[in-house]
Structure formats: C-alpha cells, structure tokens
PDB file of C-alpha atoms in Angstrom:
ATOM      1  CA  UNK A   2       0.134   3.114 -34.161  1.00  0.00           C
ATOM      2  CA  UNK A   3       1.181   4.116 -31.087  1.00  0.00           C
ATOM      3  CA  UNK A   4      -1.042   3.542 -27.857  1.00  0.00           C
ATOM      4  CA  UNK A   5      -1.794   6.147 -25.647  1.00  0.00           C
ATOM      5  CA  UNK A   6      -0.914   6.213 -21.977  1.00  0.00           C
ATOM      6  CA  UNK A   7      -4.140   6.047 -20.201  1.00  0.00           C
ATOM      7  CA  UNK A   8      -4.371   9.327 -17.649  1.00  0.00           C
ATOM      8  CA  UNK A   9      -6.917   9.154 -15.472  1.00  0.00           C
ATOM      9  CA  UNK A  10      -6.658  10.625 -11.479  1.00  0.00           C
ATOM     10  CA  UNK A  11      -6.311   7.848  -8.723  1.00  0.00           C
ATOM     11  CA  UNK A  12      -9.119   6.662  -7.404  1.00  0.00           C
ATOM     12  CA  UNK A  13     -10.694   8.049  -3.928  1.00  0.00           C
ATOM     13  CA  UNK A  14     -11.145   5.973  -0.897  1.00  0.00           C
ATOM     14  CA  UNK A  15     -15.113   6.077  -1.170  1.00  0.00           C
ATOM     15  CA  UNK A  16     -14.939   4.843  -4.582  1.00  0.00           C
ATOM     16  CA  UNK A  17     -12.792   1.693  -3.382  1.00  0.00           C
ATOM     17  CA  UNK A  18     -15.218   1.173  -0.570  1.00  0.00           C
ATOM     18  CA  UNK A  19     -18.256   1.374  -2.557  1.00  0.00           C
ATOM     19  CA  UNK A  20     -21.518  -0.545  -2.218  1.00  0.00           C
ATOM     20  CA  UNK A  21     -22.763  -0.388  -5.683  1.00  0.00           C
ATOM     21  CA  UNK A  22     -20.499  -3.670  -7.070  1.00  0.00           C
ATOM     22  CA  UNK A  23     -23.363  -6.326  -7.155  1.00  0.00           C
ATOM     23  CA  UNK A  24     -20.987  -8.856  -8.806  1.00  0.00           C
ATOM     24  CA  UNK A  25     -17.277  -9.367  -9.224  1.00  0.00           C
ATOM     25  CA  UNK A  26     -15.586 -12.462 -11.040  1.00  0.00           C
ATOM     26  CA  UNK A  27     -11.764 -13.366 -11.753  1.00  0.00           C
ATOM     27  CA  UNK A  28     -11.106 -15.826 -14.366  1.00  0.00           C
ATOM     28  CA  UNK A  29      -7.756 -17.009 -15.361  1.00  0.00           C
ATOM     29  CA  UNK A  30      -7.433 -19.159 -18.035  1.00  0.00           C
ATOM     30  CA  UNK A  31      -4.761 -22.054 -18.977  1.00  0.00           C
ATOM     31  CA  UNK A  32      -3.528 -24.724 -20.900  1.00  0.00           C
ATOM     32  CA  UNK A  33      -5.443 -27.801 -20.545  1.00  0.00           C
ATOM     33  CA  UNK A  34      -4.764 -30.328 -17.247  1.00  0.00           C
ATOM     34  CA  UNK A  35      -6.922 -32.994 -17.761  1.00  0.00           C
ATOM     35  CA  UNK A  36      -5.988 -34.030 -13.725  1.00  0.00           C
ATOM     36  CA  UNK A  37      -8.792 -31.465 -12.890  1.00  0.00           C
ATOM     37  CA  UNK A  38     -11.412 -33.757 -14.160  1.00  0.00           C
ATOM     38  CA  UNK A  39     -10.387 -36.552 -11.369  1.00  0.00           C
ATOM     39  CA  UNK A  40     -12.359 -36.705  -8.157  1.00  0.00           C
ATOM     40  CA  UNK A  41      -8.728 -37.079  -6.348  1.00  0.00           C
ATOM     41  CA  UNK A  42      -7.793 -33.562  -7.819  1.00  0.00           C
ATOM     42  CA  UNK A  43     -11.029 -31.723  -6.908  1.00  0.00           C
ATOM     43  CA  UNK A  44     -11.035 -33.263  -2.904  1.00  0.00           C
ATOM     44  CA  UNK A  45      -7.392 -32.187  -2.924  1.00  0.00           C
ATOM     45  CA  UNK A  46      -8.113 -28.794  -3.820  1.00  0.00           C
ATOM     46  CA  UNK A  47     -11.385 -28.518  -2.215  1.00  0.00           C
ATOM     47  CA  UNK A  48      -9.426 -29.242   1.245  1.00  0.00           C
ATOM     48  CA  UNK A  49      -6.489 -26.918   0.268  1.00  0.00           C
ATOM     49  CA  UNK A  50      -8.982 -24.040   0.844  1.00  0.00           C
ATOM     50  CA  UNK A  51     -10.449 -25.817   4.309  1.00  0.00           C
ATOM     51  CA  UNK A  52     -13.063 -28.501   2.997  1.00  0.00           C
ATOM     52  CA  UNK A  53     -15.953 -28.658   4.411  1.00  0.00           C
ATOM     53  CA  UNK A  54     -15.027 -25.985   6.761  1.00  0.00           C
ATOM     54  CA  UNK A  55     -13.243 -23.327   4.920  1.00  0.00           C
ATOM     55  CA  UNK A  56     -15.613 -20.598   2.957  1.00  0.00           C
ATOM     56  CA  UNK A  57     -16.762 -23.429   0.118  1.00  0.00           C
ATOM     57  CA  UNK A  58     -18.369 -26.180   2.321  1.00  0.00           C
ATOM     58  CA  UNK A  59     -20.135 -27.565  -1.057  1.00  0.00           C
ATOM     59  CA  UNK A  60     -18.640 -29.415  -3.643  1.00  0.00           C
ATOM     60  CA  UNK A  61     -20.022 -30.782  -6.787  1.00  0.00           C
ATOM     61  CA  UNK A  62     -19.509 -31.886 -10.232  1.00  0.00           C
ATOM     62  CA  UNK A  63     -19.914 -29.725 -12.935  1.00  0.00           C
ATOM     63  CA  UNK A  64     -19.348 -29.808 -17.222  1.00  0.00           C
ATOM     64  CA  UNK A  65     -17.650 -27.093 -19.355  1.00  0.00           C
ATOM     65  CA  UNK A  66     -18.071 -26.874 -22.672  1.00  0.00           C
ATOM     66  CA  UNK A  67     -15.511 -26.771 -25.399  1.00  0.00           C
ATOM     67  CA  UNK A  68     -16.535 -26.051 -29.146  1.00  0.00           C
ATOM     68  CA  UNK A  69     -14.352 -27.335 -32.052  1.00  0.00           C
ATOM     69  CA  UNK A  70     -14.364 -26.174 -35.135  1.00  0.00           C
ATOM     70  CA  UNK A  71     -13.221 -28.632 -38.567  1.00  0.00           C
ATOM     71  CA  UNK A  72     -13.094 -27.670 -42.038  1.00  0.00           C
ATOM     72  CA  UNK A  73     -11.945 -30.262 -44.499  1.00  0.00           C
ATOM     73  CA  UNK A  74     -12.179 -29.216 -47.762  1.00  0.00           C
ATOM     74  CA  UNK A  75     -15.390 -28.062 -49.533  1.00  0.00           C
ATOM     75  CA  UNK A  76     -18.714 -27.035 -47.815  1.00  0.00           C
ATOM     76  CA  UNK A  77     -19.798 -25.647 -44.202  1.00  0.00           C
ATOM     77  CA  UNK A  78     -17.475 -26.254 -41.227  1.00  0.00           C
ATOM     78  CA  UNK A  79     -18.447 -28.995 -38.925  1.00  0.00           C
ATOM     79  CA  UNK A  80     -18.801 -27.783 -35.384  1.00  0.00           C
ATOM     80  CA  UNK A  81     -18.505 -30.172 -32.675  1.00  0.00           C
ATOM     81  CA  UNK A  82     -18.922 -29.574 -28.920  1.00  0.00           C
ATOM     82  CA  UNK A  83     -17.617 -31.601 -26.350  1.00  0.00           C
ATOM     83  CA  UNK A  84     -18.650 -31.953 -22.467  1.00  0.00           C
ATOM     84  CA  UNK A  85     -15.918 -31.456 -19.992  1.00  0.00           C
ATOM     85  CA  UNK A  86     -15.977 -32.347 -16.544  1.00  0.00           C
ATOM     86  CA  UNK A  87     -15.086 -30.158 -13.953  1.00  0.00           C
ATOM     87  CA  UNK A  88     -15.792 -28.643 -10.471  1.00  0.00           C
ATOM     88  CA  UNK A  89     -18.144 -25.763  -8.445  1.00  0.00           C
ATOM     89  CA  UNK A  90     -17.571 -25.362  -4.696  1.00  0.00           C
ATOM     90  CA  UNK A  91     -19.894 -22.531  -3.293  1.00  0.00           C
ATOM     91  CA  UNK A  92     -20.296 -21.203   0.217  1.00  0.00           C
ATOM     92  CA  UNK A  93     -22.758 -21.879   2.148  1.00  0.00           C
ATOM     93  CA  UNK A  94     -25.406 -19.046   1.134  1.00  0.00           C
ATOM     94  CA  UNK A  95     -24.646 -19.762  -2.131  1.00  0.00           C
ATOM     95  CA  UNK A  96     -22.845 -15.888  -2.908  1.00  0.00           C
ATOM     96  CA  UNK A  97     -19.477 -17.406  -3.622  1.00  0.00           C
ATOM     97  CA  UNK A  98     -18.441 -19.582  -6.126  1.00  0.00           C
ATOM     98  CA  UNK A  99     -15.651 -20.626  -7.517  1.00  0.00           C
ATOM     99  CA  UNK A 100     -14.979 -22.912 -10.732  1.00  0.00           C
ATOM    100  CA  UNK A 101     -12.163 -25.295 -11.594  1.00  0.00           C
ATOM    101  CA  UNK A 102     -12.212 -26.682 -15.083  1.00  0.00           C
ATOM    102  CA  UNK A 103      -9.244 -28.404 -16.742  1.00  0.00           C
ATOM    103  CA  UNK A 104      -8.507 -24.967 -19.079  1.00  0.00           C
ATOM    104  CA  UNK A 105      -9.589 -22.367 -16.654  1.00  0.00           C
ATOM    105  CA  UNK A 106     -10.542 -21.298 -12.911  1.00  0.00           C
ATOM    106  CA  UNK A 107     -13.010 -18.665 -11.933  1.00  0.00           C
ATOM    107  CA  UNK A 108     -13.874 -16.787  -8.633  1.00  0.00           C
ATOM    108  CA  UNK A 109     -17.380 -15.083  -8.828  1.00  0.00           C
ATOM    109  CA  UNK A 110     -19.212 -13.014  -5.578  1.00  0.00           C
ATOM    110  CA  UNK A 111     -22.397 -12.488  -5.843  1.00  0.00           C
ATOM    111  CA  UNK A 112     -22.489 -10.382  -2.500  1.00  0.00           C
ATOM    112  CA  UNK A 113     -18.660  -8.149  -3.153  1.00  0.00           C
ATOM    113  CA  UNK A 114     -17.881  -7.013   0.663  1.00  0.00           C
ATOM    114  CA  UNK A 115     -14.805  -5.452  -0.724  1.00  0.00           C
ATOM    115  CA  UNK A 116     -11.508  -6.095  -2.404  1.00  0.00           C
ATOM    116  CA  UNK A 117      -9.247  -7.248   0.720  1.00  0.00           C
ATOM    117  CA  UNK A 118     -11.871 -10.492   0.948  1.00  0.00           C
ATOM    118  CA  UNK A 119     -12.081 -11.007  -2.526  1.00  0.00           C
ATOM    119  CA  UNK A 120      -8.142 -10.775  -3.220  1.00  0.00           C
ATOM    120  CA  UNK A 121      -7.567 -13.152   0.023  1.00  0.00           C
ATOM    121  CA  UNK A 122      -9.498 -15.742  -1.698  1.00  0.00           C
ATOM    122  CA  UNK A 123      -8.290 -15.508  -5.011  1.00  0.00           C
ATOM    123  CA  UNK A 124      -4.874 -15.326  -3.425  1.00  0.00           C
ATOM    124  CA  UNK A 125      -5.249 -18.815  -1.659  1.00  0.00           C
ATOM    125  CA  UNK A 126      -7.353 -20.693  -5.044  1.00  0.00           C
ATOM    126  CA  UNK A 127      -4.076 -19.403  -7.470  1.00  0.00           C
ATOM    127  CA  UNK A 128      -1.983 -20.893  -4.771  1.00  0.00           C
ATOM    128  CA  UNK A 129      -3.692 -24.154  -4.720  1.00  0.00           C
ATOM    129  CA  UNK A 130      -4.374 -24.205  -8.439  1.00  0.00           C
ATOM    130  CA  UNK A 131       0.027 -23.806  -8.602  1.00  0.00           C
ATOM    131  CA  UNK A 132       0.630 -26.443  -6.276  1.00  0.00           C
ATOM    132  CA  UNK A 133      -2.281 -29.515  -7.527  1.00  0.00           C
ATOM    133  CA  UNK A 134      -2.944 -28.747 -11.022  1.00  0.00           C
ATOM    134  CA  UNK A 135       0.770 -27.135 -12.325  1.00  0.00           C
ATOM    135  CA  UNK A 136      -0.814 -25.625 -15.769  1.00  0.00           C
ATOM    136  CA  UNK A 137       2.183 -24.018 -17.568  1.00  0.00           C
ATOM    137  CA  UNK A 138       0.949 -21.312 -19.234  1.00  0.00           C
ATOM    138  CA  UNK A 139      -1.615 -18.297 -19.162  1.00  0.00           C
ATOM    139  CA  UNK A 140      -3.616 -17.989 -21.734  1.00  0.00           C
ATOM    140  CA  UNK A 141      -6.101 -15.351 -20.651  1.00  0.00           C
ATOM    141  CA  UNK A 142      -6.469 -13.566 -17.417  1.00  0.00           C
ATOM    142  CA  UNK A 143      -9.400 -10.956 -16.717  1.00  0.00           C
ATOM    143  CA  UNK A 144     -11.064  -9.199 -13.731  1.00  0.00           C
ATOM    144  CA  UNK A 145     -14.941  -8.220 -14.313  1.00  0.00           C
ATOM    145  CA  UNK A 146     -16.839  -5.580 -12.057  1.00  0.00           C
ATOM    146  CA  UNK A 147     -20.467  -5.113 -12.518  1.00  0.00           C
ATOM    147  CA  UNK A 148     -21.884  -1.628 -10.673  1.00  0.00           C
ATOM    148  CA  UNK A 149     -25.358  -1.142 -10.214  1.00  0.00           C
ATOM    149  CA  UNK A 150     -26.245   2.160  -9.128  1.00  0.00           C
ATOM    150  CA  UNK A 151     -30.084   2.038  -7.828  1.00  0.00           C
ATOM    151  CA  UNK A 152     -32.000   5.088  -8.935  1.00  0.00           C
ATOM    152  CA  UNK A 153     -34.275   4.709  -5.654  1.00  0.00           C
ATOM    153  CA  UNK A 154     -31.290   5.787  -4.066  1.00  0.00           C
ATOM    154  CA  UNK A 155     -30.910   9.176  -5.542  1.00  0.00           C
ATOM    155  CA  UNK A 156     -34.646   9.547  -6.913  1.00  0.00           C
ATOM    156  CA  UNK A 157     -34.128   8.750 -10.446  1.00  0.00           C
ATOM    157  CA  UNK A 158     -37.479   7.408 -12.317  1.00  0.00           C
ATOM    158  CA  UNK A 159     -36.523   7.967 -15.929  1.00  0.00           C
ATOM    159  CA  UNK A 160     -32.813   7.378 -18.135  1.00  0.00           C
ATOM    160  CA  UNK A 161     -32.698  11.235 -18.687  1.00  0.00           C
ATOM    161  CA  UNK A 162     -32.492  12.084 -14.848  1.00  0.00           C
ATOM    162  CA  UNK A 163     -29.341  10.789 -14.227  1.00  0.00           C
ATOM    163  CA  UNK A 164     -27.573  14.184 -15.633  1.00  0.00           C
ATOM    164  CA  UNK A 165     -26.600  15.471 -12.289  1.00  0.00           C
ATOM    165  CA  UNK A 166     -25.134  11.800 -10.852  1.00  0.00           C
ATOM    166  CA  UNK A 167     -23.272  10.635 -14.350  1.00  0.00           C
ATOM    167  CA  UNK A 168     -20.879  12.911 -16.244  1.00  0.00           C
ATOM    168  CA  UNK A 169     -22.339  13.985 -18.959  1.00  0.00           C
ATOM    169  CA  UNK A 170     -19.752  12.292 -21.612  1.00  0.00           C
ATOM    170  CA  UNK A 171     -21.467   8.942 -20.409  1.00  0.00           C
ATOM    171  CA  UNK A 172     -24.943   9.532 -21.075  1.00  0.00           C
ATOM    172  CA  UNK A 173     -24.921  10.117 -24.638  1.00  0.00           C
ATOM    173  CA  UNK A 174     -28.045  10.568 -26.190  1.00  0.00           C
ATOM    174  CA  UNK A 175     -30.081  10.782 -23.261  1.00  0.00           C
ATOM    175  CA  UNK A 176     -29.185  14.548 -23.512  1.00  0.00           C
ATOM    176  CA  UNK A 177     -30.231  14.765 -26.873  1.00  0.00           C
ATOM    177  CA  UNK A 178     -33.315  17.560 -26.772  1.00  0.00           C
ATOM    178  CA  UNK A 179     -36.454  16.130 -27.605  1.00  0.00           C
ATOM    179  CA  UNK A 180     -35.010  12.469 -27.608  1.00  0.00           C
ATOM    180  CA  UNK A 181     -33.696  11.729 -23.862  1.00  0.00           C
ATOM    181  CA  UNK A 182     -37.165  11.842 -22.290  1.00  0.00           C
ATOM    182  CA  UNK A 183     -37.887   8.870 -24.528  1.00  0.00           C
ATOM    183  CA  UNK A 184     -35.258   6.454 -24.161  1.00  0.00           C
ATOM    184  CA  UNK A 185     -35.481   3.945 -22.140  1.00  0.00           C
ATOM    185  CA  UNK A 186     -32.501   1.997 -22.219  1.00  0.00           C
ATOM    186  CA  UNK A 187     -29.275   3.608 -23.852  1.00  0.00           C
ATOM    187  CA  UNK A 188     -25.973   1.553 -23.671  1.00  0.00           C
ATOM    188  CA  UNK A 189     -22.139   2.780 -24.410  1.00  0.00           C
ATOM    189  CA  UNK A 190     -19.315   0.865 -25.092  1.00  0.00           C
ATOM    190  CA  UNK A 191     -15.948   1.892 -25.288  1.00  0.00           C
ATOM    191  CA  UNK A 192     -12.843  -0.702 -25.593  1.00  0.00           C
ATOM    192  CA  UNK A 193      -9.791   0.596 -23.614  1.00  0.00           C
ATOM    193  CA  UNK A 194      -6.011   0.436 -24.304  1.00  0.00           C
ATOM    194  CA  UNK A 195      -4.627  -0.572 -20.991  1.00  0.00           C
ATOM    195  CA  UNK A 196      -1.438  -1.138 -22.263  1.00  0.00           C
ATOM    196  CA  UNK A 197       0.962  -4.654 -21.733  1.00  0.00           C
ATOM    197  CA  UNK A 198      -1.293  -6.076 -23.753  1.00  0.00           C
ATOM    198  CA  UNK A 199      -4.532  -5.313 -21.667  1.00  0.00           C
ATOM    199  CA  UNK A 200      -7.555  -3.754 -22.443  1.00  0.00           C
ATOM    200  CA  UNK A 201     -10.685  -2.845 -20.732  1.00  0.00           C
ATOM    201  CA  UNK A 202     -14.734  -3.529 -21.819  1.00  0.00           C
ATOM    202  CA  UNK A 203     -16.488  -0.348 -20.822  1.00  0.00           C
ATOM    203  CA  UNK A 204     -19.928  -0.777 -21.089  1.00  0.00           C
ATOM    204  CA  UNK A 205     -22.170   1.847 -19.063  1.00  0.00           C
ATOM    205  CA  UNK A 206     -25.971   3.214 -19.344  1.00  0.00           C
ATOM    206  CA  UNK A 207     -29.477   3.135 -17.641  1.00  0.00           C
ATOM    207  CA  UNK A 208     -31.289  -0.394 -16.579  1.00  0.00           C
ATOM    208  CA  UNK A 209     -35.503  -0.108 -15.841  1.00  0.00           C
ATOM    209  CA  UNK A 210     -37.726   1.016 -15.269  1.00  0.00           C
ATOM    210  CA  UNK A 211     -38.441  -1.223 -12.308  1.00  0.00           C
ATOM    211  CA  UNK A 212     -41.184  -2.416 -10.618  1.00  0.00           C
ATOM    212  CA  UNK A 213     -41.939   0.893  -8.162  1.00  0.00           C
ATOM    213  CA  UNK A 214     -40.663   3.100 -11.320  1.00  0.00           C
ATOM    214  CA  UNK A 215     -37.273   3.888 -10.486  1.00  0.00           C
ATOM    215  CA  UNK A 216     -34.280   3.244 -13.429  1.00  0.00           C
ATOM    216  CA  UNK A 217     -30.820   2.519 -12.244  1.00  0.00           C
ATOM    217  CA  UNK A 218     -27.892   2.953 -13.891  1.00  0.00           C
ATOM    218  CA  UNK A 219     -25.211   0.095 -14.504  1.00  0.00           C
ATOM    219  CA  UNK A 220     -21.199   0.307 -15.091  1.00  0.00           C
ATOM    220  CA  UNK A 221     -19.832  -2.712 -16.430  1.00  0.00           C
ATOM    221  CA  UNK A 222     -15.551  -2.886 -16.255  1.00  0.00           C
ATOM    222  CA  UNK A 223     -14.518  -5.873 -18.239  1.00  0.00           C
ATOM    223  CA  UNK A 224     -10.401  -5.863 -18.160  1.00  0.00           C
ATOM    224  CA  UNK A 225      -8.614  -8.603 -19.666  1.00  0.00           C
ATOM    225  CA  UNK A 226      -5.385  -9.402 -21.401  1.00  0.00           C
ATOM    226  CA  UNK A 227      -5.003 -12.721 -23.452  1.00  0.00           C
ATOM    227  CA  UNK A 228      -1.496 -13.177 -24.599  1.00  0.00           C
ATOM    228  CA  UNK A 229       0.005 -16.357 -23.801  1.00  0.00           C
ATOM    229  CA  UNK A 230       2.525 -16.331 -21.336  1.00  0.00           C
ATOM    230  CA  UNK A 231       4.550 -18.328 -18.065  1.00  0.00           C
ATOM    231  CA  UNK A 232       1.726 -19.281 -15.388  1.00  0.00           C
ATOM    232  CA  UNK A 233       3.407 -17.160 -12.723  1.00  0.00           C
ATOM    233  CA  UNK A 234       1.306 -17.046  -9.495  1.00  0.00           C
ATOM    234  CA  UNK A 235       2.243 -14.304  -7.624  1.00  0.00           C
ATOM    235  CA  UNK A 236       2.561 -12.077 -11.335  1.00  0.00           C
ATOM    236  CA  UNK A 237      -0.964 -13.118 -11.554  1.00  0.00           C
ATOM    237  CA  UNK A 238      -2.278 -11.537  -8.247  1.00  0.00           C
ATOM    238  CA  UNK A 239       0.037  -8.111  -9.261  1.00  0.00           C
ATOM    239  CA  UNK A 240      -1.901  -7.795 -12.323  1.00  0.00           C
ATOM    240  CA  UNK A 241      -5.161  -8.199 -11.179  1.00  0.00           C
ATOM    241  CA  UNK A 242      -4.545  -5.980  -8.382  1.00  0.00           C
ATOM    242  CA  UNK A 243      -3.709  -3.357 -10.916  1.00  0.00           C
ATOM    243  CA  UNK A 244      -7.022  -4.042 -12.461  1.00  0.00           C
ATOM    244  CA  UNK A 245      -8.961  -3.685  -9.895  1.00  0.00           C
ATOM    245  CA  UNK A 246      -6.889  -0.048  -9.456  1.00  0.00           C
ATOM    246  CA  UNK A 247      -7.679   0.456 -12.811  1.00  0.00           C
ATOM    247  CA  UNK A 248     -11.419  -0.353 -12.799  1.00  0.00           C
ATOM    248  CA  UNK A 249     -11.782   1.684  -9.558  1.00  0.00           C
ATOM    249  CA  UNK A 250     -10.243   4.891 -11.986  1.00  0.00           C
ATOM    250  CA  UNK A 251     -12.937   3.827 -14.838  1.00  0.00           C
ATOM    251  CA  UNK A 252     -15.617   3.914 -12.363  1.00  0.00           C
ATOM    252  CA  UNK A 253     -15.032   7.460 -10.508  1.00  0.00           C
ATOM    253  CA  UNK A 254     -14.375   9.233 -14.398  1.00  0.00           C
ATOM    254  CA  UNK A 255     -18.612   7.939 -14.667  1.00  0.00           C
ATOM    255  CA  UNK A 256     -19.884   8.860 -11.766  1.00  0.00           C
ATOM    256  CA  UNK A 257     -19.625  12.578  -9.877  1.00  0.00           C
ATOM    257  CA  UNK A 258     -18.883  13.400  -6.976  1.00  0.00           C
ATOM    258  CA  UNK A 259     -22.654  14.681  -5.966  1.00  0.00           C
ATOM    259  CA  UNK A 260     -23.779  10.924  -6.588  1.00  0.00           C
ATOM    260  CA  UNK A 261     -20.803  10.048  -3.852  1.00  0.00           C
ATOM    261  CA  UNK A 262     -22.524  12.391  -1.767  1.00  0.00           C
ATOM    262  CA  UNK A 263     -26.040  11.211  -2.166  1.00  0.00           C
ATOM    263  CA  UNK A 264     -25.036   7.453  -1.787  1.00  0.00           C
ATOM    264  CA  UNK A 265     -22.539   8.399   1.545  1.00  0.00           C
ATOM    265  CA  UNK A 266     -25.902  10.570   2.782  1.00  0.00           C
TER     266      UNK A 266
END
C-alpha cells in the first residue's frame, strides 16, 4: 500500500509560541553502553553540560528496568526483569530533567518556555552523549508534546462546549444529539503516517471536570520512528526539529483560530 503524503498548512507563529504545552520530552534510544552505568561516565557528562553550575546542578543515581522474555520449550514464558543503573540530573526547581541510561537518553520539561531552549539543550546532551558514551546505533527516536488547553480560559464547564474552540472532526461524539451533554471524558486516537519510517500518536479529547467546574481539553502528539539505523548526531537534531514542525501542524488542524484569539485576548 502506498502511504499518503501528509498535507497539512504550515504552522502559524502563535501556534509555535504557544503556552498551552505543559510537558515536552525527547527520548532517543540506543544500543546498549554499559560505560553509562559507571560513576566516571555520569561526572563526565554531568560536567560536559556545566556541573554543578550549568542548568542540571543535581545529580543522582537512578535504575531502569529491562524485561526479558524466555521460552524454552513447553509451558508459559518465563519473564525476568532486571535493574539497570543509570543517571537523573534535574535543575534546580526540579522542571528539567534529563535521563541517561545505558540503552537510552531522555530530556523532559515540565515548565516548556519554548522550542529554541528546549532544542539548545537537547542539542548540547546529543553532543555529549556522541563524545562519552559513542552508542553506534539508533534504535528509536521520538519527540512527545502534551497540550493542555484550560477551559477556565475560554469558559468551558462541560466536554460538549468546546464546539466553537476545537474543530469539529476532533470532538467526535460529543456532538452526538442527546449524547454530548453527557459525556464526560471522550478520547480520539488516530496513528499518523509521517513517512521515512515515522509516525505520529494523536491522541486528543476533554480532561475534568475540575475542582471550580471547568473541563479542559488535552492534545497529546506522540511522533516517533524506530528503525534501526547509524547514531548520527547532528541527523538526530534535523529530525526532531521536523517533528516538532510537524506536531506544531497536528496541533493548529485541532484547535481554531477563535480559541487563538481567546487565549492571545
């Protein structure tokens, strides 16, 4: 089957400058270096991005977890999990954190300022991550953006009301006559041809009530490719960067352009 060629309008400024991303995470994923369990490797690292001065002043010891699974000959599989050490340096407020395992590395925000910070300090952990650890080979690279919209914003105290901010194609059967009044939580999922081997997670829908009554409404890009290939740096960045375009394009065909207005007012 042939795939489609995804055709969706670039992206306006407002939507790259949005406020609504309440957590972004980069994870790239590689062979195994077993180097990265050493406390040598970690104080290396942890200095190559300015130690206890740079923007991850802690440093501590973490485990992964990696399941195996054996079957040998008749009866249930046995399933064994083993602990693998690893490392978590955070900032200071505790909003930024990034992992370093021996199979993978991950950059998470918990307080997304914007993409020229974020791709800055992905930029300089792949570069450190090349020059201590070497892996060899990609294994699975993906770029996660998490929006939530708050319905306090724009007034919105039940699922159904969010007609005039989401386009309609997203909302499902909260238009349903008789039915959307009811629901209270009402999630979509659509899996995305990207194409060079990428896809994208779409998951979107309403999140509430809350507390003072108001139900927000979430948009969750997962995009992701996992075909083995060369660990290649500065390929790495490129295709996140187109990602991040991408998501950007995902998350303006959701909203319209009245809830840009509302959350710009």
């Amino acid at each position: 089957m042939t795939a489609m060629t995804l055709d969706l309008p670039q992206a306006e400024d407002r939507i790259a400058a949005r406020r609504t991303v309440t957590m972004a995470i980069c994870q790239v994923r590689y062979d195994q270096q077993a180097s990265v369990g050493s406390g040598a490797t970690a104080l290396a690292f942890h200095e190559k991005l300015g130690g206890a001065d740079g923007p991850y002043p802690n440093i501590e010891e973490v485990e992964g977890a990696s399941r195996m699974v054996m079957g040998v000959g008749r009866g249930r599989p046995i399933a064994e999990t083993t602990r693998i050490p690893g490392w978590s340096l955070t900032s200071a407020d505790q909003a930024w954190s990034l992992a370093l395992l021996p199979g993978n590395m991950g950059l998470q925000s918990d307080s997304y300022g914007g993409w020229e910070d974020f791709e800055q300090r992905l930029s300089a952990a792949i570069d450190a991550l090349r020059e201590l650890v070497q892996p060899a080979v990609e294994q699975r690279l993906g770029l996660r953006f998490v929006d939530l919209i708050p319905g306090k914003s724009v007034g919105v105290d039940a699922a159904a009301s969010w007609e005039p901010y989401i386009n309609r194609e997203f909302l499902g059967a909260l238009l349903v006559p008789g039915l959307g009044p009811s629901i209270r939580v009402s999630f979509q999922q659509a899996l995305i041809d990207l194409g060079e081997d990428a896809v994208c997670n779409l998951r979107t829908g309403p999140s509430g009530p809350n507390d003072d009554g108001s139900v927000d409404f979430v948009v969750d890009c997962d995009l992701y490719r996992e075909v083995g290939r060369p660990f290649d740096g500065p390929a790495i960045l490129n295709s996140v960067s187109r990602f991040k375009e991408q998501a950007d394009r995902f998350v303006q065909s959701v909203v319209t352009p009245a809830l840009l207005d509302k959350l710009d007012s």
